[in-house]
Coordinates of C-alpha atoms in Angstrom, one line a residue:
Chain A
X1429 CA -41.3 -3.2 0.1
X1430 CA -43.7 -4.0 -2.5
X1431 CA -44.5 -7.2 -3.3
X1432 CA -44.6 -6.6 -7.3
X1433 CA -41.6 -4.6 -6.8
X1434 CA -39.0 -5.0 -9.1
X1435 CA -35.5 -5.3 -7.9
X1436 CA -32.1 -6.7 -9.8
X1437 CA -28.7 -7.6 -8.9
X1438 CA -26.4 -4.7 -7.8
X1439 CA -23.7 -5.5 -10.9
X1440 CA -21.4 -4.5 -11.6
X1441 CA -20.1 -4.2 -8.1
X1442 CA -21.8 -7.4 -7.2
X1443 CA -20.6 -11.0 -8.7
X1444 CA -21.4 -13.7 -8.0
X1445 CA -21.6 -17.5 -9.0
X1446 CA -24.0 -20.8 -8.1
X1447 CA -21.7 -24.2 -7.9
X1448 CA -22.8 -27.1 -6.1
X1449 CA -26.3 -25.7 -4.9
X1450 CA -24.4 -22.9 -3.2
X1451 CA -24.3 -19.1 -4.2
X1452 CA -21.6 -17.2 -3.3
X1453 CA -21.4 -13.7 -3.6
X1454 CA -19.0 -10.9 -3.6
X1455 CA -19.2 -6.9 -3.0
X1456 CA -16.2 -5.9 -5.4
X1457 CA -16.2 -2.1 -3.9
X1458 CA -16.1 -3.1 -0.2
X1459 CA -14.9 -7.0 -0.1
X1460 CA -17.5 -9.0 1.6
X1461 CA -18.3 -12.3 0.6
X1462 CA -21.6 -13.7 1.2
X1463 CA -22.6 -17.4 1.0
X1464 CA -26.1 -19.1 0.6
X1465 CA -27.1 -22.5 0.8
X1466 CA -30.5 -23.9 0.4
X1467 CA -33.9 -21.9 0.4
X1468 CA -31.4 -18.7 0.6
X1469 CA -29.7 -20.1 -2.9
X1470 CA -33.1 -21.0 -4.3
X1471 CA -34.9 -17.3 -3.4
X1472 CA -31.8 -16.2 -5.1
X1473 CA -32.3 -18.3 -8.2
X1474 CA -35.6 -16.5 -8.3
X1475 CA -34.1 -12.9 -8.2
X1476 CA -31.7 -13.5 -11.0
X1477 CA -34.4 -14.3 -13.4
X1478 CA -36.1 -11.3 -12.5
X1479 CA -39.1 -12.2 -10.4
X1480 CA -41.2 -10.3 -8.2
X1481 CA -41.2 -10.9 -4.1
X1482 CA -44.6 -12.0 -4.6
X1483 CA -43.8 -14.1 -7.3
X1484 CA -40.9 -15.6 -4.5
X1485 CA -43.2 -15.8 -2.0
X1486 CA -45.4 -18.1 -4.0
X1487 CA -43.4 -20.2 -5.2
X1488 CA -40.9 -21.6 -2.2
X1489 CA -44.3 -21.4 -0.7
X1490 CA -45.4 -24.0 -3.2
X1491 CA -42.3 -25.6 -2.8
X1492 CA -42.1 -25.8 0.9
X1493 CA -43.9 -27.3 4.3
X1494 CA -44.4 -24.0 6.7
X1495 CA -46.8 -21.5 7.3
X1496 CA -47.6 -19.0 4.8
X1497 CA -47.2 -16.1 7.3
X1498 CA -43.9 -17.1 8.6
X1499 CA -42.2 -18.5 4.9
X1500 CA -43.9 -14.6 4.0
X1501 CA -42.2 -12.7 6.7
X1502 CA -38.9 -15.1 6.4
X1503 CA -38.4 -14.5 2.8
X1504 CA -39.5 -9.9 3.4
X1505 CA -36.4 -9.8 5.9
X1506 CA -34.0 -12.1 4.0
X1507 CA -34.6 -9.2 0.7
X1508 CA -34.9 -6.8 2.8
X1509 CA -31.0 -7.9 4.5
X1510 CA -29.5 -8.1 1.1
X1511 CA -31.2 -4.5 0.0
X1512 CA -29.0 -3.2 3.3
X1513 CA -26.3 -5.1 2.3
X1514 CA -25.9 -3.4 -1.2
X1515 CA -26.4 -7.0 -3.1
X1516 CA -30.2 -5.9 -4.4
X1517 CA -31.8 -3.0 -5.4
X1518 CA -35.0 -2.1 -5.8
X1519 CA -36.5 -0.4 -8.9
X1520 CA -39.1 2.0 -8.4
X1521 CA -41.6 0.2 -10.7
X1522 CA -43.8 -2.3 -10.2
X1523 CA -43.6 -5.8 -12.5
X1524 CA -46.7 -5.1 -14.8
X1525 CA -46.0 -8.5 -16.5
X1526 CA -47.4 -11.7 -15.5
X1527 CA -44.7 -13.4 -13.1
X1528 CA -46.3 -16.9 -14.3
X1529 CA -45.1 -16.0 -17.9
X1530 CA -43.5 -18.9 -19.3
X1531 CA -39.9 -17.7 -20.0
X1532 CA -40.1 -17.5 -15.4
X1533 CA -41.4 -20.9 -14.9
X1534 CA -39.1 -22.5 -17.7
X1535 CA -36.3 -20.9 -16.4
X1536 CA -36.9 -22.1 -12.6
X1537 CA -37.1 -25.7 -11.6
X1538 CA -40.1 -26.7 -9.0
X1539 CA -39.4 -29.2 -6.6
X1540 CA -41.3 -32.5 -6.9
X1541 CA -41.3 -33.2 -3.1
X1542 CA -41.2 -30.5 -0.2
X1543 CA -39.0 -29.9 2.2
X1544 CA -39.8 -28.5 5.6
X1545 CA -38.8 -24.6 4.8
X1546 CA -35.6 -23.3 6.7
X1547 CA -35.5 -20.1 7.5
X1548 CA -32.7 -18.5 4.6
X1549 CA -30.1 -16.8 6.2
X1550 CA -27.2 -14.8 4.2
X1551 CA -23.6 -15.6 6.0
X1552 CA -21.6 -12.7 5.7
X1553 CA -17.5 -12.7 6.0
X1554 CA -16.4 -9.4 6.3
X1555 CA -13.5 -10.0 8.0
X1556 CA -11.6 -11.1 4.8
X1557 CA -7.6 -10.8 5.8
X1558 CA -7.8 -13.2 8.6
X1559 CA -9.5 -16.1 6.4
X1560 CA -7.3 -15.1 3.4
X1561 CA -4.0 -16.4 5.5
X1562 CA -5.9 -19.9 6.4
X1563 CA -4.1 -22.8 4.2
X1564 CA -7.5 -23.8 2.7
X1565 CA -6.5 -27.7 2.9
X1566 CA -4.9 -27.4 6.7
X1567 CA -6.6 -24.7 8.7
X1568 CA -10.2 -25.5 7.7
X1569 CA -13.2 -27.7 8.8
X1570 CA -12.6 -30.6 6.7
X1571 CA -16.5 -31.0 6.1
X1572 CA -16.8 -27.4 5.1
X1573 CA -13.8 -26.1 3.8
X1574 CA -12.8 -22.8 3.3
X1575 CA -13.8 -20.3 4.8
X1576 CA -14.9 -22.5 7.3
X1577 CA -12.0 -22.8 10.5
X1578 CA -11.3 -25.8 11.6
X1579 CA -12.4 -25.7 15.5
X1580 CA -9.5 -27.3 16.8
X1581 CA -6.9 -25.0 15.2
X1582 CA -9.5 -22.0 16.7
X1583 CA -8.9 -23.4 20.1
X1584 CA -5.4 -23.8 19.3
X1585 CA -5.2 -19.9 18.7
X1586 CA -6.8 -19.3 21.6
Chain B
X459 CA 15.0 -18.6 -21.5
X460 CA 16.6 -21.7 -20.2
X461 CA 14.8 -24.6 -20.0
X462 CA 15.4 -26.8 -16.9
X463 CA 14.5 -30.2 -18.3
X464 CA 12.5 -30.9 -22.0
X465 CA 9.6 -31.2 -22.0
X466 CA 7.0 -32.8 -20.0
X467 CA 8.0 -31.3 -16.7
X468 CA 5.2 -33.2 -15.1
X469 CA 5.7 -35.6 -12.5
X470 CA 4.0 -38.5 -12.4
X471 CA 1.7 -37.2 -9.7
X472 CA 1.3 -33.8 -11.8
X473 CA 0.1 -35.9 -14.9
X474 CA -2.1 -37.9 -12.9
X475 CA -3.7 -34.4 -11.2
X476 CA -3.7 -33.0 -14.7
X477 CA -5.8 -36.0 -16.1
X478 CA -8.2 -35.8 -13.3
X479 CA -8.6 -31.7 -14.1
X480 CA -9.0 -31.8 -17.8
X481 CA -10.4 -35.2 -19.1
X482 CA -13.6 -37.0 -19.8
X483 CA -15.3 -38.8 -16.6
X484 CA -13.8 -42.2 -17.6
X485 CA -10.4 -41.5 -17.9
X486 CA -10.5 -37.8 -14.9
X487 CA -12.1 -40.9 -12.3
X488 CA -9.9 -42.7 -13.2
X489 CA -6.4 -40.5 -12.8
X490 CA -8.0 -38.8 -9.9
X491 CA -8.3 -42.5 -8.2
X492 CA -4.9 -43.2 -9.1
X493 CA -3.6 -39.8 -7.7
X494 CA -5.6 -40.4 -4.6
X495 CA -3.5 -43.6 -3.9
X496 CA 0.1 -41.9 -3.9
X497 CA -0.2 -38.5 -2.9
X498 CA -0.2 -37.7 0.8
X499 CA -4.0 -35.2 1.3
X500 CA -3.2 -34.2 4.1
X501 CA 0.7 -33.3 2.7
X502 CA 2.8 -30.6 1.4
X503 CA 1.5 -30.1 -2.3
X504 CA 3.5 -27.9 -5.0
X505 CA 2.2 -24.7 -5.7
X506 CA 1.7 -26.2 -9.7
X507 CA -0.2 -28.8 -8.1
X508 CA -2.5 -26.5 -5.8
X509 CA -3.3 -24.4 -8.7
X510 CA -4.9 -27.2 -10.3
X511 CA -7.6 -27.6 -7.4
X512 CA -10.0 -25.4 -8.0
X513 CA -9.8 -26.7 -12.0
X514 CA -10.0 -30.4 -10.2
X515 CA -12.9 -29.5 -8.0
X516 CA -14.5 -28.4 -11.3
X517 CA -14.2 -31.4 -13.3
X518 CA -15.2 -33.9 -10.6
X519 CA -18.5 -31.7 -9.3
X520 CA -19.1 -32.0 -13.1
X521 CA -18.9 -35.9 -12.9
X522 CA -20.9 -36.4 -9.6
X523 CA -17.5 -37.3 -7.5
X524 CA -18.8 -37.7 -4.0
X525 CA -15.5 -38.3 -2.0
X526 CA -14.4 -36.3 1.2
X527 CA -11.1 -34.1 -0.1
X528 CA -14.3 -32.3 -2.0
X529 CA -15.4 -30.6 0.7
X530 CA -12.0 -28.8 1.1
X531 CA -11.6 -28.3 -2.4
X532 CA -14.2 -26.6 -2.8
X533 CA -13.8 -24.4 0.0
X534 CA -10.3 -23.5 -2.2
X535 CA -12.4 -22.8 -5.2
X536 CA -14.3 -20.6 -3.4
X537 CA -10.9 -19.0 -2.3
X538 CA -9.7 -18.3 -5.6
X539 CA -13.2 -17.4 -7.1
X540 CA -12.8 -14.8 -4.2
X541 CA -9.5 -13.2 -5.1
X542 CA -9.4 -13.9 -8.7
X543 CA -12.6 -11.6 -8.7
X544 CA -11.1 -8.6 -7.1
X545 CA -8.1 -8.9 -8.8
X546 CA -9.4 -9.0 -12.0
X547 CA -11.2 -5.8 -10.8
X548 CA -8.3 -4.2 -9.5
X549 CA -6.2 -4.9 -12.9
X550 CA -9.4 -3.6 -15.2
X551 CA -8.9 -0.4 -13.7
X552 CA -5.1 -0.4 -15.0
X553 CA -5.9 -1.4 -18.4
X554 CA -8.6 1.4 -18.7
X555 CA -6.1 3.8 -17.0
X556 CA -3.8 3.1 -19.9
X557 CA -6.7 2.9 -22.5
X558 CA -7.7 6.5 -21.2
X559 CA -3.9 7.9 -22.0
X560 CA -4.4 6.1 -25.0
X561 CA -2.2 3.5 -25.1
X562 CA -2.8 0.4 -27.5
X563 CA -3.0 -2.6 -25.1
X564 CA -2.8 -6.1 -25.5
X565 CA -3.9 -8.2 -22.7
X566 CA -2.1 -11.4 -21.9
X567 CA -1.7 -14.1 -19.6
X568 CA -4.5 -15.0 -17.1
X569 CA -6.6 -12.4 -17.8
X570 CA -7.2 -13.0 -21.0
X571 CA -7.4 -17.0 -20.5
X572 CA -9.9 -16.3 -18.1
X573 CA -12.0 -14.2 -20.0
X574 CA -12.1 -16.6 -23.1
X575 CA -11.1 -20.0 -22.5
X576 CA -11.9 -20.4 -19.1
X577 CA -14.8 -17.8 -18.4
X578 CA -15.0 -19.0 -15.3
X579 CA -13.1 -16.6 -12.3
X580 CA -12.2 -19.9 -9.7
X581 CA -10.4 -22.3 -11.8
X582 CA -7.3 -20.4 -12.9
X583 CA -5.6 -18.6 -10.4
X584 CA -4.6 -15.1 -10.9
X585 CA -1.2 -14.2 -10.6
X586 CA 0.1 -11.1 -12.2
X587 CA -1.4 -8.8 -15.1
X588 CA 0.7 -9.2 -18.1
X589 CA -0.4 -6.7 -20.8
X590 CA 1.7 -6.2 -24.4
X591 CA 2.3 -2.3 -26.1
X592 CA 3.6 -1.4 -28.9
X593 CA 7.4 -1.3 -28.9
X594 CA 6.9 2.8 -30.0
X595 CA 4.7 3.4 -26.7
X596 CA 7.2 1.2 -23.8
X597 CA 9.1 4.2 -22.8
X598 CA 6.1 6.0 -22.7
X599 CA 3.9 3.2 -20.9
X600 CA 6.5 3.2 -17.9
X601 CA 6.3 6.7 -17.3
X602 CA 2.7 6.4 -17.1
X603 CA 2.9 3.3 -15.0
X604 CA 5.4 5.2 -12.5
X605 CA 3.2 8.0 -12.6
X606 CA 0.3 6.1 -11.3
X607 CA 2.2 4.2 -8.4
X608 CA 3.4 0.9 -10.1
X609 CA 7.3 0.7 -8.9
X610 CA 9.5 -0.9 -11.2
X611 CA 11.4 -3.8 -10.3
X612 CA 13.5 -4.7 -13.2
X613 CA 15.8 -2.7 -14.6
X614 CA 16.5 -1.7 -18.0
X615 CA 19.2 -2.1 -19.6
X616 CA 21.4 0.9 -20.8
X617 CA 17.7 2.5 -20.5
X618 CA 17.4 0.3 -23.4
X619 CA 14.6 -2.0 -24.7
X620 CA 17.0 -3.9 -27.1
X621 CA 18.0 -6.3 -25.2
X622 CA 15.0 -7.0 -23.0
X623 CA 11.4 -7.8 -24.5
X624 CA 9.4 -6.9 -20.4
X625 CA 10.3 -5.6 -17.5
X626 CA 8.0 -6.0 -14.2
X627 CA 6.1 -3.6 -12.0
X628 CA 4.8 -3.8 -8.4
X629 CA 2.0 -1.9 -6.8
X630 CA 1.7 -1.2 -3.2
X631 CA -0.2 -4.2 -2.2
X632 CA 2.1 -6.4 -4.3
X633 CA 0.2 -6.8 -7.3
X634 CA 2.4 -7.4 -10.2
X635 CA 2.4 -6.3 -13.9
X636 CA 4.0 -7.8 -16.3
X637 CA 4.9 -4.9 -18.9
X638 CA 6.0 -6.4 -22.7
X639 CA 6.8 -4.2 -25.7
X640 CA 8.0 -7.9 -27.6
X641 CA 5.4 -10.8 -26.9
X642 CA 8.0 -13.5 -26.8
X643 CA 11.5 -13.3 -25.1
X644 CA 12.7 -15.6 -28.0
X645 CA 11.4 -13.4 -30.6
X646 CA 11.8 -9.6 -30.4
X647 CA 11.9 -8.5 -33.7
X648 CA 9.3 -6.1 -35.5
X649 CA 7.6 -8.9 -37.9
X650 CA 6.3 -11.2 -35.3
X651 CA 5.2 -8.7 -33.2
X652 CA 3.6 -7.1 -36.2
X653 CA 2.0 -10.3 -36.7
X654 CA 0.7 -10.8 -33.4
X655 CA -1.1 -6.9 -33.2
X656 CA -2.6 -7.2 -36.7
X657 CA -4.3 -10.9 -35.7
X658 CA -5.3 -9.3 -32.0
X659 CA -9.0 -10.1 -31.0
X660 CA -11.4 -7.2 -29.0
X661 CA -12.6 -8.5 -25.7
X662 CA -13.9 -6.7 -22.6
X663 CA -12.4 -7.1 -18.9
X664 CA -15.3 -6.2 -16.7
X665 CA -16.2 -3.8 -19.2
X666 CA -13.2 -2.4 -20.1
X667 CA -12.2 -2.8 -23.4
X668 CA -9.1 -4.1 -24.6
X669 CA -7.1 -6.5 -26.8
X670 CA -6.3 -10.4 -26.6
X671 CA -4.1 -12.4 -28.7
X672 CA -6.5 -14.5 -31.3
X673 CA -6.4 -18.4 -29.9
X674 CA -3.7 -19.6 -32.6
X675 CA -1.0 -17.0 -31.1
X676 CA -2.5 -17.3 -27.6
X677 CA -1.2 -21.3 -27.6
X678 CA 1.9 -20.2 -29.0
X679 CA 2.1 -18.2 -26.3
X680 CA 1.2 -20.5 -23.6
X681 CA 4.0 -23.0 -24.5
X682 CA 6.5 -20.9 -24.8
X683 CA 5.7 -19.1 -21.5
X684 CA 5.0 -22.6 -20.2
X685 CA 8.1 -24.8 -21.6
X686 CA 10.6 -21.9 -19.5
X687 CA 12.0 -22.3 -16.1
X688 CA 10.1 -20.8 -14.0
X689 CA 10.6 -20.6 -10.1
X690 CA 7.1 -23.1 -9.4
X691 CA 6.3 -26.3 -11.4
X692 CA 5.1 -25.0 -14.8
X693 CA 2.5 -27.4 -14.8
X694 CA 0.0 -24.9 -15.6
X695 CA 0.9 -24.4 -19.3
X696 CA -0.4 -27.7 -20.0
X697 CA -4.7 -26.6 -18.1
X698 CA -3.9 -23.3 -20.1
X699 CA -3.0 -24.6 -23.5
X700 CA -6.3 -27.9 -23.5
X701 CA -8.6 -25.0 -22.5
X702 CA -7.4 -23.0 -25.3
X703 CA -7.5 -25.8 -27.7
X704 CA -10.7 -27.2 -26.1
X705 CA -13.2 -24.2 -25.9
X706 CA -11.6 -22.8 -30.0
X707 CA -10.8 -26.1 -31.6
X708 CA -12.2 -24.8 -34.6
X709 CA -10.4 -21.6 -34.6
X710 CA -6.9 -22.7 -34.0
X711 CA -5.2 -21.6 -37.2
X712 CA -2.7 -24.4 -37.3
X713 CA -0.6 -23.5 -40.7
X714 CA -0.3 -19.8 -39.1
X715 CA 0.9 -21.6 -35.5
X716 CA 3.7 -23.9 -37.5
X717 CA 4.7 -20.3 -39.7
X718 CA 5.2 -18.8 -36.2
X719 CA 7.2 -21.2 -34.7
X720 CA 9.1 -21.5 -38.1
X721 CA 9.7 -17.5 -37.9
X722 CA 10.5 -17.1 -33.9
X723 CA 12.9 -20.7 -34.2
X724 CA 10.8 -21.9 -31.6
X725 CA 10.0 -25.6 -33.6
X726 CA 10.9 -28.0 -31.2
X727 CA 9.0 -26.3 -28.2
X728 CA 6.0 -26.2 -30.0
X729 CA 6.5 -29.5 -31.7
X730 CA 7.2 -31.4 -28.3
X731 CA 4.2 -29.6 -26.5
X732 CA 1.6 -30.4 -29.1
X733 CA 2.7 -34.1 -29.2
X734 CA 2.3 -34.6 -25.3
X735 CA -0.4 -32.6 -25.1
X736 CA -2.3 -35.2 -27.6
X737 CA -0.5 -38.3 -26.4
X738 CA -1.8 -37.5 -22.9
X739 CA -4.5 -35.4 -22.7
X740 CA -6.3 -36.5 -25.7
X741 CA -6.0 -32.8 -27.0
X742 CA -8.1 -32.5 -30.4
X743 CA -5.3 -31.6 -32.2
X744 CA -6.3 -32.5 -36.2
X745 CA -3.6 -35.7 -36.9
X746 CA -3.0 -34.1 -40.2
X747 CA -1.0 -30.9 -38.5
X748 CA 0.6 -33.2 -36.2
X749 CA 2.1 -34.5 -39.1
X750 CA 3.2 -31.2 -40.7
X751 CA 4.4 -29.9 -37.5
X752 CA 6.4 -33.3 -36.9
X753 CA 7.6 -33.2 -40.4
X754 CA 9.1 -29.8 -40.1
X755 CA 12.8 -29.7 -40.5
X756 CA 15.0 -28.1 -38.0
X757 CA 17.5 -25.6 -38.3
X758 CA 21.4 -26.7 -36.9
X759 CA 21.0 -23.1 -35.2
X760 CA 17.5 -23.6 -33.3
X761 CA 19.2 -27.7 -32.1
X762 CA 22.2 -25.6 -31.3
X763 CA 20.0 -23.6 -29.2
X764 CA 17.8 -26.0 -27.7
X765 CA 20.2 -28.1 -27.1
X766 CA 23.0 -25.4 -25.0
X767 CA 18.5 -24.2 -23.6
X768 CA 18.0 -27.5 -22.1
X769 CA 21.2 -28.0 -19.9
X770 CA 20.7 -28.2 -16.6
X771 CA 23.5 -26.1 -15.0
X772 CA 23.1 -27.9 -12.1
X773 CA 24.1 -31.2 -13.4
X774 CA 26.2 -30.1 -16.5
X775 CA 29.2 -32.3 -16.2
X776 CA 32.3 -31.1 -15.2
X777 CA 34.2 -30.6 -18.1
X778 CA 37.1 -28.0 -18.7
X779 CA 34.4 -26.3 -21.2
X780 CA 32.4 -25.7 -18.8
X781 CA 34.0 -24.9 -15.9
X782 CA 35.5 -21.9 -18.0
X783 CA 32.4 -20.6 -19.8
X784 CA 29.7 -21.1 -17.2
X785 CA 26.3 -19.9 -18.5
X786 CA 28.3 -18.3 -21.5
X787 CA 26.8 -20.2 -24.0
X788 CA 23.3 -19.7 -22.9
X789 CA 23.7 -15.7 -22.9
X790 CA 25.3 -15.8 -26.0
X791 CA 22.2 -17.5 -27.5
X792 CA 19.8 -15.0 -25.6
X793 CA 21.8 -12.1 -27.1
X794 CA 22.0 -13.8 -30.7
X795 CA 18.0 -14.2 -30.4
X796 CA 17.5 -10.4 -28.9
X797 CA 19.9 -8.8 -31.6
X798 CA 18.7 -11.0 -34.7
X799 CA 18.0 -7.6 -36.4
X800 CA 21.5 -5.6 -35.7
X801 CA 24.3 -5.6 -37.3
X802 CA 27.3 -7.3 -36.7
X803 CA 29.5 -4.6 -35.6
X804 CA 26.8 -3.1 -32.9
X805 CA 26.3 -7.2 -31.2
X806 CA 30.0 -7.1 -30.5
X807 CA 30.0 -4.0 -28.9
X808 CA 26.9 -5.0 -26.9
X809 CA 28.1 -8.0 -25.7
X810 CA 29.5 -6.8 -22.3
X811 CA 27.1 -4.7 -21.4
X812 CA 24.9 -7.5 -21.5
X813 CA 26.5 -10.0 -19.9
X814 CA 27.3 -7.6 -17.5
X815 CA 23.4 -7.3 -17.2
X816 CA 22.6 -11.2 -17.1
X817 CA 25.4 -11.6 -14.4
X818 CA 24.8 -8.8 -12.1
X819 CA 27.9 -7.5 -12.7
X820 CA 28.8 -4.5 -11.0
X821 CA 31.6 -3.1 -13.9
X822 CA 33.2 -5.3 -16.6
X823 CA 36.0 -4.9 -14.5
X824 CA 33.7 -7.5 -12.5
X825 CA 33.5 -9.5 -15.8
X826 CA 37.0 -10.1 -16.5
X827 CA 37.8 -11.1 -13.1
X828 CA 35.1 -14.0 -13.4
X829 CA 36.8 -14.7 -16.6
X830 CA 40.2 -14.4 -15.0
X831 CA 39.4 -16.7 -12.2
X832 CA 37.5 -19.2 -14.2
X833 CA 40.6 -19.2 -16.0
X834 CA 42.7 -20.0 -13.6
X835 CA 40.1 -22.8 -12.2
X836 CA 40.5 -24.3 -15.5
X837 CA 44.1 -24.6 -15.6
X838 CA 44.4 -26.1 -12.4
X839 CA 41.8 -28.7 -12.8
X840 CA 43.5 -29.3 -16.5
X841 CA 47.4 -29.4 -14.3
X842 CA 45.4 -31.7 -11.5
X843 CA 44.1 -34.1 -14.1
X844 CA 47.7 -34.6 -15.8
X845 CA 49.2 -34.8 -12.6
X846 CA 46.7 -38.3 -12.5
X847 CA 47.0 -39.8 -15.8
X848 CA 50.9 -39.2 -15.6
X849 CA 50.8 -41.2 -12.0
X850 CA 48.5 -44.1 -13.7

């Protein structure tokens, strides 16, 4: 993985859609639905307008308290996952533009105060015909909602 | 078509739910406070009701609504955004499977709401793919359907598509096609539908490329779909026809929708949807056309109609009439409406066979026992009722 490597959304057999500060995601050919919240939803803000990793790097970087190294190596594997996953793909060339061109930086809101970086993790749900039968008002953690279960009705099952 | 009650079928919780879905912060805070105050959360809600979530969820996230039900409501907006996505994929690949054999397709219903009013996959819930041929390619269509796995679950009549303007289909994991070769049930004669093809709009569905109604015959439509009994709250006519009317305002050809209410006798419908649509959900509808539409004078036939439409079988009261014609009256509109264009000689010949096809009727042998029976129902109840006013 390159860090000027160019790499797009997997459409059409990828949709997806940002409400609420969350991105969720959905692999139309196979049926898993993937959700990120936070620096995973951000990174992914960045992909959709067509940066490079480096560019990624640098910015939550920028953006966040953490150590270079570790915000690096955190943001590599999270790509990385969602390469495996089928949700990016990589093109073989390299970004010869400049990623600070303005149309990037307009396009991408910097944060004015930074938060302490959390590691961004993609939550997968492959196991899709079990959550489709939860009642989404009754059988869900009322905090989280679907396709979050509520724990008591999991203990219940059990 | 038989309408249950006139129109507004809302509840007073529906309108409130409604409000909170499709108006400006003032007034959606407001009616989503309101709603909050008499409706159980943690209750049993209608299935019209529940489809409005995910369009509620929307409008208050819009507005900044911090309140706890938002958690779970957008948990159900993420539920429909999940299988609204892979349905609409799954019935893009039917539309290009009949765009491939070339047939001439016009896509109706949710699809098509979805890809231009709403353009947003959560917020209106998928339920069946509704698509409209040409009256010339319906036999043709249903072969090809059969052929490609959709089972047919209506019949048709004599093998006949005189008196029926769809018939549905059903897949093996129980998706369902609607399949018209007449838009409206009301209407199935050649002009509308001519009118309807040559006014069709281009659009893509994931790519595929296909036909929608333009937004004038698109809210025509939507009431008329939405003003019919139908086995859950039809509620959902009203989100359909604002966004319709919201995201084309300026398009909305509203001398061609009064002409096509005038031509399909559908006046009252329309008239009674557009004025409850304005008085309560402040839809933009230009007070001029209001007017016109309000002005519009209706035909003893279509009151006829509307009027023997609107009964409630239910709570029809128990006259002699009634007790020996039943639903007669109501078929016998349907049919009048279906046969406008035959002749006079070929509707009374048709008559049984479909009224044996409304009832379920096995034979018209089966038919003139009902009427035989109902006969004798009637005389008795007419016998009982001397019997009383000669003892008073």
């Amino acid at each position: 993985m390159n860090t000027n490597s160019l790499m797009r959304i997997n459409v059409p057999k990828i949709v997806h859609e940002t409400i609420d500060g969350e991105t969720i995601i959905l692999n139309l050919d196979i049926g898993n639905y993937y959700s990120l919240v936070g620096v995973g939803a951000e990174i992914w803000s960045f992909i959709e307008n067509n940066a490079t990793i480096g560019y990624i790097i640098k910015e939550i970087s920028n953006n966040y308290q953490g150590d270079r190294e570790e915000i690096e190596s955190a943001i590599n594997n999270f790509i990385l996952e969602l390469n495996q996953e089928g949700i990016v793909i990589f093109n073989n060339e390299n970004s010869q533009q400049n990623d600070e061109s303005a149309h990037v930086q307009d396009q991408i809101k910097l944060k004015e105060n930074k938060s302490i970086f959390e590691v961004p993790l993609l939550n997968k749900y492959s196991d899709m015909q079990d959550l489709l039968l939860l009642d989404p008002i009754h059988d869900v953690d009322d905090q989280q909602g679907w396709p979050t279960i509520n724990p008591e009705k999991s203990l219940e099952n059990k | 078509m038989h309408l249950d009650k006139k129109i507004p079928y809302t509840s007073k919780e529906q309108k409130l739910l409604l409000q909170a879905a499709l108006l400006d912060k003032e007034h959606s805070i407001n009616a989503w406070q309101q709603w909050k105050k008499i409706v159980d959360l943690e209750g049993h809600h209608d299935s019209g009701s529940y489809s409005l979530f995910p369009l509620l969820y929307k409008n208050l996230q819009r507005y900044g609504v911090n309140d706890p039900f938002m958690k779970r409501l957008k948990g159900i907006y993420r539920l429909e955004w999940y299988k609204n996505q892979r349905l609409f994929y799954d019935m893009s690949k039917a539309i290009q499977y009949l765009n491939v054999t070339g047939i001439q397709v016009i896509t109706l219903n949710c699809l098509a709401l979805i890809a231009l009013y709403y353009k947003n996959f959560a917020v209106r819930p998928l339920a069946d793919l509704g698509i409209l041929v040409p009256t010339s390619q319906a036999l043709l269509t249903i072969g090809l359907l059969k052929k490609a796995g959709w089972i047919q679950t209506t019949n048709l009549v004599n093998d006949s598509l005189c008196y029926q303007h769809a018939i549905q289909f059903k897949d093996q994991s129980g998706k369902e096609l609607d399949l018209h070769w007449h838009l409206l049930f009301e209407s199935c004669q050649e002009d509308p539908d001519r009118d309807f093809w040559d006014g069709a709009v281009p659009i893509k569905i994931n790519e595929v490329s296909t036909y929608a109604l333009n937004p004038t015959d698109n809210l025509l439509y939507i009431i008329v779909q939405g003003v019919r009994l139908n086995t859950e709250p039809p509620i959902r006519w009203i989100a359909d026809a604002m966004s319709i009317i919201n995201s084309t305002n300026s398009e909305i050809d509203w001398p061609r929708l009064i002409i096509q209410a005038k031509k399909s006798r559908l006046i009252i419908p329309v008239k009674e949807a557009l004025n409850y649509l304005y008085e309560n959900f402040q839809a933009p509808i230009p007070k001029s056309n209001l007017k016109n539409m309000n002005q519009l004078s209706i035909s003893c036939t279509e009151s006829l109609e509307y009027r023997i439409m609107t009964r409630n079988p239910e709570t029809i009261s128990n006259t002699l009439l009634n007790t020996l014609l039943g639903r007669f009256p109501l078929y016998l509109v349907e049919y009048l409406r279906l046969t406008n264009d035959t002749g006079f000689l070929r509707k009374i010949i048709g008559l049984p066979k479909y009224l044996q096809f409304r009832t379920n009727a096995k034979g018209l042998h089966v038919l003139c026992i009902s009427f035989i029976s109902r006969s004798i129902i009637t005389v008795k109840q007419l016998l009982s009722r001397l019997g009383t006013n000669i003892s008073e």
